[in-house]
Amino acid sequence: MRTGSDDMQQTTGNLTMMRRMARLMKPLAGTEGKAILCGSLGHLFAVWSMMAAAAALIGLVTDWPPLNGQWVVWALVAVLTALSRGVMAYGEQYYNHEMAFSMLRDIRTTVFDKMRSLAPAGLRDQERGDMVTVITNDIELLEIFYAHTLSPIAIALLTSLANLA
């Protein structure tokens, strides 16, 4: 049965692990920043393209006086922001995966360097093939965290703040 102190130790362990993972990202913070920028702009472009398309439709259908026949301009803005949204989505995915796979490369290098320093005596009683498989699979799971978790959180916050403003 788990106690409150067990939960506290688990939380402390998780926070320590998250801090260590974040420290590993420092050299790639610029790449992650580009992913966040592209993702945020992409989401904003999606909103703006719908707003521009709505303005174009209102101007075309009703010839609403404030638009004064400028529905063509709004339609062009809608198309350009929609196309830009596609480019930004590609940029977000590109930079996220560039950062994630660079992280995986660095982690693999560190792990295998440590294994080499232990070999052969330190690994004598281990099933080396199984150990390498487990380590490789665990490292691959980190790709999901680095590529699909961090920037979406930041993008959601930035996009929400921009839309609120």
CSV table of C-alpha atoms in Angstrom, one decimal:
chain,number,residue,atom,x,y,z
A,1,MET,CA,0.0,0.0,0.0
A,2,ARG,CA,1.3,3.4,-1.0
A,3,THR,CA,1.6,6.1,1.6
A,4,GLY,CA,1.6,9.9,1.2
A,5,SER,CA,5.4,9.9,1.6
A,6,ASP,CA,5.7,7.3,-1.3
A,7,ASP,CA,3.6,9.7,-3.5
A,8,MET,CA,5.8,12.6,-2.5
A,9,GLN,CA,9.0,10.6,-3.3
A,10,GLN,CA,7.5,9.7,-6.7
A,11,THR,CA,6.7,13.3,-7.4
A,12,THR,CA,10.1,14.5,-6.4
A,13,GLY,CA,11.7,11.8,-8.6
A,14,ASN,CA,9.6,12.8,-11.5
A,15,LEU,CA,10.5,16.5,-11.1
A,16,THR,CA,14.1,15.6,-10.8
A,17,MET,CA,13.9,13.5,-14.0
A,18,MET,CA,12.1,16.3,-15.9
A,19,ARG,CA,14.8,18.8,-14.8
A,20,ARG,CA,17.5,16.5,-16.1
A,21,MET,CA,15.7,16.0,-19.4
A,22,ALA,CA,15.2,19.8,-19.7
A,23,ARG,CA,19.0,20.4,-19.0
A,24,LEU,CA,19.8,18.0,-21.9
A,25,MET,CA,17.7,20.3,-24.2
A,26,LYS,CA,19.7,23.5,-23.5
A,27,PRO,CA,22.0,23.1,-26.6
A,28,LEU,CA,18.9,22.7,-28.8
A,29,ALA,CA,16.8,25.4,-27.3
A,30,GLY,CA,17.1,27.5,-30.4
A,31,THR,CA,15.7,24.7,-32.5
A,32,GLU,CA,12.8,24.2,-30.1
A,33,GLY,CA,12.2,27.9,-30.2
A,34,LYS,CA,11.8,27.8,-33.9
A,35,ALA,CA,9.4,24.9,-33.6
A,36,ILE,CA,7.3,26.8,-31.1
A,37,LEU,CA,7.3,29.9,-33.3
A,38,CYS,CA,6.3,28.0,-36.4
A,39,GLY,CA,3.5,26.1,-34.5
A,40,SER,CA,2.2,29.3,-32.9
A,41,LEU,CA,2.1,31.2,-36.1
A,42,GLY,CA,0.5,28.2,-37.9
A,43,HIS,CA,-2.3,28.1,-35.4
A,44,LEU,CA,-2.8,31.9,-35.6
A,45,PHE,CA,-2.8,31.7,-39.4
A,46,ALA,CA,-5.5,29.1,-39.2
A,47,VAL,CA,-7.7,31.5,-37.1
A,48,TRP,CA,-6.9,34.5,-39.3
A,49,SER,CA,-7.7,32.6,-42.5
A,50,MET,CA,-11.1,31.7,-41.2
A,51,MET,CA,-11.7,35.3,-40.1
A,52,ALA,CA,-10.6,36.7,-43.5
A,53,ALA,CA,-12.7,34.1,-45.4
A,54,ALA,CA,-15.7,35.1,-43.3
A,55,ALA,CA,-15.1,38.8,-44.1
A,56,ALA,CA,-14.8,38.0,-47.8
A,57,LEU,CA,-18.0,36.0,-47.8
A,58,ILE,CA,-19.9,38.7,-46.0
A,59,GLY,CA,-18.6,41.3,-48.3
A,60,LEU,CA,-19.4,39.3,-51.4
A,61,VAL,CA,-22.9,38.2,-50.4
A,62,THR,CA,-24.2,41.3,-48.7
A,63,ASP,CA,-22.0,44.0,-50.1
A,64,TRP,CA,-21.8,45.2,-46.5
A,65,PRO,CA,-20.9,48.9,-46.5
A,66,PRO,CA,-17.9,48.8,-44.2
A,67,LEU,CA,-16.2,46.4,-46.7
A,68,ASN,CA,-17.0,48.6,-49.7
A,69,GLY,CA,-16.3,45.9,-52.2
A,70,GLN,CA,-13.0,44.9,-50.6
A,71,TRP,CA,-14.0,41.2,-50.4
A,72,VAL,CA,-11.3,40.3,-53.0
A,73,VAL,CA,-8.6,41.6,-50.6
A,74,TRP,CA,-10.1,39.6,-47.8
A,75,ALA,CA,-10.3,36.5,-50.0
A,76,LEU,CA,-6.6,36.9,-51.0
A,77,VAL,CA,-5.7,37.3,-47.3
A,78,ALA,CA,-7.6,34.1,-46.5
A,79,VAL,CA,-5.7,32.2,-49.2
A,80,LEU,CA,-2.3,33.5,-48.2
A,81,THR,CA,-2.8,32.8,-44.5
A,82,ALA,CA,-4.1,29.3,-45.3
A,83,LEU,CA,-1.0,28.6,-47.4
A,84,SER,CA,1.2,30.1,-44.7
A,85,ARG,CA,-0.4,27.8,-42.1
A,86,GLY,CA,0.7,24.8,-44.2
A,87,VAL,CA,4.3,26.0,-44.3
A,88,MET,CA,4.3,26.7,-40.6
A,89,ALA,CA,2.9,23.2,-39.8
A,90,TYR,CA,5.7,21.7,-41.8
A,91,GLY,CA,8.3,23.9,-40.1
A,92,GLU,CA,6.9,23.0,-36.6
A,93,GLN,CA,7.2,19.3,-37.4
A,94,TYR,CA,10.6,19.7,-39.0
A,95,TYR,CA,12.2,21.6,-36.1
A,96,ASN,CA,10.5,19.4,-33.4
A,97,HIS,CA,11.9,16.2,-35.0
A,98,GLU,CA,15.3,17.8,-35.7
A,99,MET,CA,15.5,18.6,-32.0
A,100,ALA,CA,14.2,15.2,-30.8
A,101,PHE,CA,16.5,13.1,-33.0
A,102,SER,CA,19.5,15.2,-32.0
A,103,MET,CA,18.6,14.6,-28.4
A,104,LEU,CA,18.2,10.9,-29.1
A,105,ARG,CA,21.6,10.8,-30.8
A,106,ASP,CA,23.2,12.6,-27.8
A,107,ILE,CA,21.6,10.3,-25.3
A,108,ARG,CA,22.5,7.1,-27.2
A,109,THR,CA,26.1,8.3,-27.4
A,110,THR,CA,26.2,8.9,-23.6
A,111,VAL,CA,24.7,5.6,-22.8
A,112,PHE,CA,26.9,3.6,-25.2
A,113,ASP,CA,30.0,5.4,-24.0
A,114,LYS,CA,29.1,4.4,-20.4
A,115,MET,CA,28.5,0.8,-21.5
A,116,ARG,CA,31.9,0.7,-23.2
A,117,SER,CA,33.6,1.9,-20.0
A,118,LEU,CA,31.9,-1.0,-18.2
A,119,ALA,CA,32.8,-3.6,-20.7
A,120,PRO,CA,33.7,-6.4,-20.6
A,121,ALA,CA,33.9,-7.1,-16.8
A,122,GLY,CA,31.0,-4.8,-15.8
A,123,LEU,CA,28.7,-6.5,-18.3
A,124,ARG,CA,29.9,-10.1,-17.8
A,125,ASP,CA,26.7,-11.4,-16.2
A,126,GLN,CA,24.3,-9.4,-18.4
A,127,GLU,CA,22.5,-10.5,-21.5
A,128,ARG,CA,24.2,-7.9,-23.7
A,129,GLY,CA,21.8,-8.2,-26.6
A,130,ASP,CA,18.7,-7.8,-24.4
A,131,MET,CA,20.2,-4.9,-22.6
A,132,VAL,CA,21.0,-3.0,-25.8
A,133,THR,CA,17.4,-3.7,-27.1
A,134,VAL,CA,15.9,-2.4,-23.8
A,135,ILE,CA,18.1,0.7,-23.8
A,136,THR,CA,17.4,1.4,-27.4
A,137,ASN,CA,13.7,1.0,-27.1
A,138,ASP,CA,13.6,3.2,-23.9
A,139,ILE,CA,15.6,5.9,-25.7
A,140,GLU,CA,13.2,5.8,-28.7
A,141,LEU,CA,10.3,6.4,-26.3
A,142,LEU,CA,11.9,9.7,-25.4
A,143,GLU,CA,11.3,10.9,-29.0
A,144,ILE,CA,7.6,11.2,-28.2
A,145,PHE,CA,8.3,13.4,-25.2
A,146,TYR,CA,10.8,15.7,-27.0
A,147,ALA,CA,9.0,15.9,-30.4
A,148,HIS,CA,5.3,15.7,-29.4
A,149,THR,CA,4.9,17.0,-25.9
A,150,LEU,CA,7.0,20.1,-25.1
A,151,SER,CA,6.3,22.4,-28.0
A,152,PRO,CA,2.5,21.7,-28.2
A,153,ILE,CA,2.2,22.9,-24.6
A,154,ALA,CA,4.1,26.1,-25.3
A,155,ILE,CA,2.2,26.6,-28.6
A,156,ALA,CA,-1.1,26.2,-26.8
A,157,LEU,CA,-0.1,28.8,-24.2
A,158,LEU,CA,1.2,31.3,-26.8
A,159,THR,CA,-1.7,30.9,-29.2
A,160,SER,CA,-4.2,31.3,-26.4
A,161,LEU,CA,-2.5,34.5,-25.2
A,162,ALA,CA,-2.3,35.9,-28.7
A,163,ASN,CA,-5.9,35.2,-29.4
A,164,LEU,CA,-6.9,36.7,-26.0
A,165,ALA,CA,-4.9,39.9,-26.9
